[in-house]
Amino acid sequence: YGVLHNGHGLLPGVSDALEELYAMEKALIIISNTSRRQETMINTLLKKGFRAEWLTGAQCSGELCYQSLCQDEWRGKKCFFLGWNSEIEDDTTFLDGTDLIPSSVKDAEIVVAHGPNTIFSDGLKAKQTQFMHSGSLEEYLPHLRIAAQRQLPFFCANSDLVSLTPSGELWFMTGTIAQLYESQLGGQVFHFGKPGKNIFQYALKQFDTSADINVLHVGDSLEHDIKGAAAANIDSLFVIDSGIHHEQLSNWQFQPDPKLPISHLAASLGTPTPTFIIDRFKW
């Protein structure tokens, strides 16, 4: 999102660029901080106009979180679940196959943050919140304080702090909840996805990394894409105009040195400066 599509369909120029890369036999791996499973993510891209033959591989934070929850260490434990309102009718979809048991925070052994707007406060009893739109964690704090006091590990299926919607609205995401749990309440958080370098390493496992290959990560978030690529020792291409920082960098092209405002923004966020910059992902 913000690089290839806008939530409805592929962004202008993306299809031509992917066709050119495919014709040149360049490998394309999609890396995403979506809390969805990998298969669901790929099917969603196909519905937006993405062609299957363009894709060499894919990895997403939701899949890495799910695979971790399937390990024997966590299988069958009681789970305090934070989800999406769409999961109210089918709330255990993400947990299917893990044998985790949705539970109240007082009985839970772990916390799973899959979505940012629904608290399953007593097993399958759901309460929708306004956090995704307001950024207020008031409804979450009582539960998170109990979880932290009980030293429950917190699994964050999407490390994004915010996400840009097709309408241009910023939604607050589970990464913000995890940030509070970790930094303010002292809880233990298992982060999945960018900016962690593990998602890049998993994605590159299908290649012979002992060979001399050139890898470029294309992304629109300084805090997730650019920081994560640098941690994985991968060059980065920062997409500006269609990305999450477009309002902060609205005049970047008109500066004497277009890279300077990007460097200043990166410094203010405590992130590395991208290797390359581009207005949109295009050929």
XYZ file of C-alpha atoms in Angstrom:
283
model
C 0.000 0.000 0.000
C 1.377 3.409 -1.020
C 3.844 1.844 -3.455
C 1.888 -0.598 -5.637
C -1.770 0.163 -4.890
C -4.073 2.620 -3.133
C -6.446 0.121 -1.556
C -8.695 -0.046 -4.620
C -6.376 -0.783 -7.531
C -2.829 -0.466 -8.828
C -1.408 3.048 -8.789
C -0.693 4.805 -12.127
C 2.480 3.489 -13.765
C 2.786 0.420 -11.541
C 1.515 -2.082 -14.112
C 3.952 -0.825 -16.779
C 6.858 -0.906 -14.316
C 6.094 -4.468 -13.217
C 5.736 -5.593 -16.830
C 9.172 -4.148 -17.635
C 10.760 -5.828 -14.621
C 9.108 -9.133 -15.531
C 10.378 -8.859 -19.132
C 13.888 -8.268 -17.778
C 13.520 -11.405 -15.601
C 13.941 -9.466 -12.378
C 12.739 -11.264 -9.261
C 9.948 -9.514 -7.352
C 9.168 -10.315 -3.721
C 6.345 -8.553 -1.927
C 7.066 -7.720 1.730
C 4.138 -6.305 3.660
C 3.188 -5.329 7.197
C -0.306 -6.712 6.828
C -1.760 -8.800 9.633
C -3.347 -11.069 7.015
C -2.029 -14.530 6.196
C 0.229 -14.771 3.145
C -2.299 -16.488 0.872
C -4.955 -13.899 1.698
C -2.525 -11.074 0.979
C -1.643 -12.489 -2.452
C -5.301 -13.048 -3.362
C -6.057 -9.459 -2.371
C -3.312 -8.184 -4.687
C -4.675 -10.257 -7.572
C -8.106 -8.674 -7.097
C -6.494 -5.239 -7.364
C -5.012 -5.955 -10.808
C -1.759 -7.628 -9.835
C -0.704 -10.465 -12.167
C 0.503 -13.718 -10.609
C 3.394 -14.106 -13.078
C 4.980 -10.880 -11.835
C 5.463 -12.411 -8.401
C 8.508 -14.451 -7.399
C 7.609 -14.673 -3.724
C 5.857 -12.942 -0.835
C 6.183 -12.544 2.905
C 4.041 -10.623 5.387
C 4.070 -9.879 9.090
C 0.765 -11.661 9.699
C 2.118 -14.916 8.296
C 5.277 -14.709 10.410
C 3.181 -14.054 13.518
C 0.856 -16.957 12.722
C 3.736 -19.380 12.161
C 5.260 -18.321 15.471
C 1.961 -18.917 17.299
C 1.850 -22.428 15.833
C 5.048 -23.396 17.615
C 4.718 -25.883 20.464
C 5.729 -23.229 23.002
C 2.476 -21.328 22.431
C 0.091 -23.908 20.994
C -3.068 -24.421 23.031
C -2.508 -21.491 25.395
C -5.215 -19.040 26.474
C -5.064 -15.885 24.395
C -6.286 -12.309 24.926
C -7.165 -11.305 21.368
C -7.233 -7.832 19.785
C -8.774 -7.937 16.336
C -10.767 -6.297 13.569
C -14.489 -5.559 13.718
C -14.900 -7.857 10.697
C -13.813 -10.704 12.970
C -16.769 -10.310 15.316
C -18.809 -12.797 13.286
C -15.803 -14.989 12.478
C -13.378 -13.969 15.195
C -11.150 -17.032 15.319
C -10.138 -17.075 11.624
C -6.602 -15.853 12.270
C -6.234 -18.240 15.200
C -7.453 -21.299 13.298
C -4.837 -24.037 13.453
C -2.978 -22.555 16.432
C -5.185 -24.236 19.058
C -5.125 -20.933 20.975
C -8.166 -20.365 23.188
C -9.645 -16.817 23.224
C -9.844 -15.683 26.836
C -10.155 -12.671 29.120
C -6.925 -10.862 29.937
C -7.180 -12.067 33.550
C -7.055 -15.707 32.423
C -4.872 -15.351 29.332
C -1.311 -16.594 28.957
C -0.438 -14.485 25.903
C -1.749 -11.402 24.051
C -2.259 -11.447 20.266
C -2.765 -8.082 18.530
C -4.145 -8.864 15.080
C -6.300 -5.765 14.521
C -6.712 -2.249 15.938
C -10.421 -1.741 16.543
C -11.936 -4.658 18.483
C -11.228 -6.025 21.956
C -12.324 -9.594 22.615
C -12.489 -8.852 26.323
C -14.019 -12.060 27.611
C -13.218 -14.907 25.281
C -15.407 -14.332 22.220
C -17.283 -11.320 23.635
C -16.314 -8.398 21.376
C -16.179 -4.661 21.968
C -15.458 -2.261 19.112
C -13.172 0.691 19.869
C -12.446 4.092 18.298
C -8.663 3.741 18.595
C -8.078 3.181 14.877
C -9.575 6.600 14.098
C -8.771 8.594 17.236
C -5.465 7.153 18.375
C -6.777 7.088 21.944
C -5.737 4.000 23.891
C -8.064 4.732 26.801
C -10.205 1.653 26.138
C -7.126 -0.583 25.899
C -5.164 0.657 28.904
C -7.023 -1.255 31.650
C -6.482 -4.524 29.766
C -2.869 -3.736 28.869
C -2.006 -2.812 32.451
C -3.309 -6.178 33.659
C -1.414 -7.963 30.886
C 1.812 -6.151 31.763
C 1.392 -6.850 35.475
C 0.917 -10.518 34.637
C 3.969 -10.363 32.307
C 2.063 -11.691 29.310
C 4.057 -11.808 26.053
C 2.478 -9.608 23.357
C 2.423 -10.798 19.727
C 2.057 -7.906 17.278
C 0.932 -9.137 13.836
C 1.447 -5.734 12.205
C 4.204 -3.440 13.463
C 2.922 -0.382 11.566
C 2.198 2.573 13.845
C -0.233 4.143 11.364
C -1.609 3.274 7.929
C -2.904 5.451 5.100
C -6.399 4.620 3.802
C -7.629 5.034 0.203
C -9.453 8.215 1.303
C -6.251 9.682 2.723
C -7.199 9.127 6.372
C -4.512 7.923 8.784
C -5.522 4.869 10.787
C -3.704 3.986 13.994
C -2.484 0.406 13.925
C -1.445 -2.370 16.303
C 2.181 -1.202 16.286
C 1.078 1.818 18.325
C -0.558 -0.463 20.904
C 2.574 -2.609 21.051
C 4.746 0.495 21.438
C 2.813 1.585 24.535
C 2.838 -1.928 26.005
C 6.592 -2.165 25.579
C 7.876 1.357 26.262
C 5.432 2.621 28.882
C 4.219 -0.537 30.617
C 7.433 -2.543 30.362
C 5.820 -5.497 28.612
C 7.522 -8.012 26.352
C 6.584 -7.622 22.679
C 7.268 -9.949 19.767
C 7.312 -7.671 16.720
C 6.686 -9.115 13.260
C 7.407 -7.393 9.969
C 9.269 -4.213 9.084
C 11.431 -2.589 10.423
C 12.678 -5.888 11.825
C 15.262 -7.472 9.568
C 13.811 -10.983 9.973
C 11.100 -10.425 7.366
C 13.764 -9.479 4.812
C 15.835 -12.521 5.724
C 12.827 -14.835 5.366
C 12.006 -13.302 1.991
C 15.535 -13.810 0.694
C 15.772 -17.440 1.834
C 14.557 -18.621 -1.561
C 17.694 -17.214 -3.179
C 21.291 -18.353 -3.029
C 22.529 -15.447 -0.924
C 26.112 -16.672 -1.287
C 25.836 -15.575 -4.914
C 26.484 -11.978 -5.896
C 22.944 -10.586 -6.162
C 21.790 -6.990 -6.024
C 18.709 -6.332 -3.892
C 16.666 -3.137 -3.768
C 13.816 -2.589 -1.319
C 11.108 -0.178 -2.474
C 8.946 1.413 0.216
C 7.139 4.536 1.376
C 7.755 4.515 5.141
C 10.979 5.869 6.604
C 10.239 4.225 9.957
C 9.480 0.777 8.538
C 10.764 0.343 4.977
C 13.909 2.463 4.995
C 14.906 1.606 8.558
C 14.235 -2.097 7.958
C 16.165 -2.225 4.690
C 19.153 -0.550 6.349
C 19.036 -3.066 9.218
C 19.119 -5.872 6.640
C 21.965 -4.181 4.714
C 19.762 -3.668 1.648
C 19.668 -0.563 -0.558
C 16.356 1.308 -0.510
C 14.211 3.293 -2.943
C 11.914 5.716 -1.118
C 8.533 6.438 -2.770
C 7.253 9.882 -1.796
C 4.172 11.252 -3.542
C 1.928 8.182 -3.174
C 3.273 7.238 0.251
C 2.588 7.855 3.908
C 4.919 10.879 4.164
C 3.523 12.738 1.143
C 2.014 15.592 3.191
C 5.213 16.121 5.176
C 7.211 16.248 1.935
C 4.703 18.022 -0.320
C 7.288 20.495 -1.668
C 10.332 18.223 -1.856
C 10.714 18.474 -5.657
C 10.875 22.270 -5.529
C 13.843 22.450 -3.157
C 17.348 23.308 -4.422
C 18.432 19.916 -3.085
C 15.395 17.560 -3.216
C 17.102 15.068 -0.902
C 17.589 17.639 1.872
C 13.991 17.711 3.255
C 13.964 13.894 3.189
C 17.229 13.788 5.136
C 15.817 16.266 7.671
C 12.614 14.227 8.100
C 14.595 10.998 8.478
C 16.801 12.624 11.123
C 13.750 13.863 13.048
C 12.328 10.322 13.046
C 15.643 8.719 13.946
C 15.827 6.692 10.730
C 18.515 6.295 8.065
C 18.324 8.296 4.853
C 17.122 6.246 1.847
C 19.658 5.216 -0.785
C 17.486 6.504 -3.644
C 14.275 8.532 -3.973
C 11.447 8.606 -6.525
C 8.082 10.347 -6.745
C 6.088 7.202 -7.617
C 6.886 3.592 -8.428
C 7.007 3.781 -12.218
C 9.234 2.904 -15.153
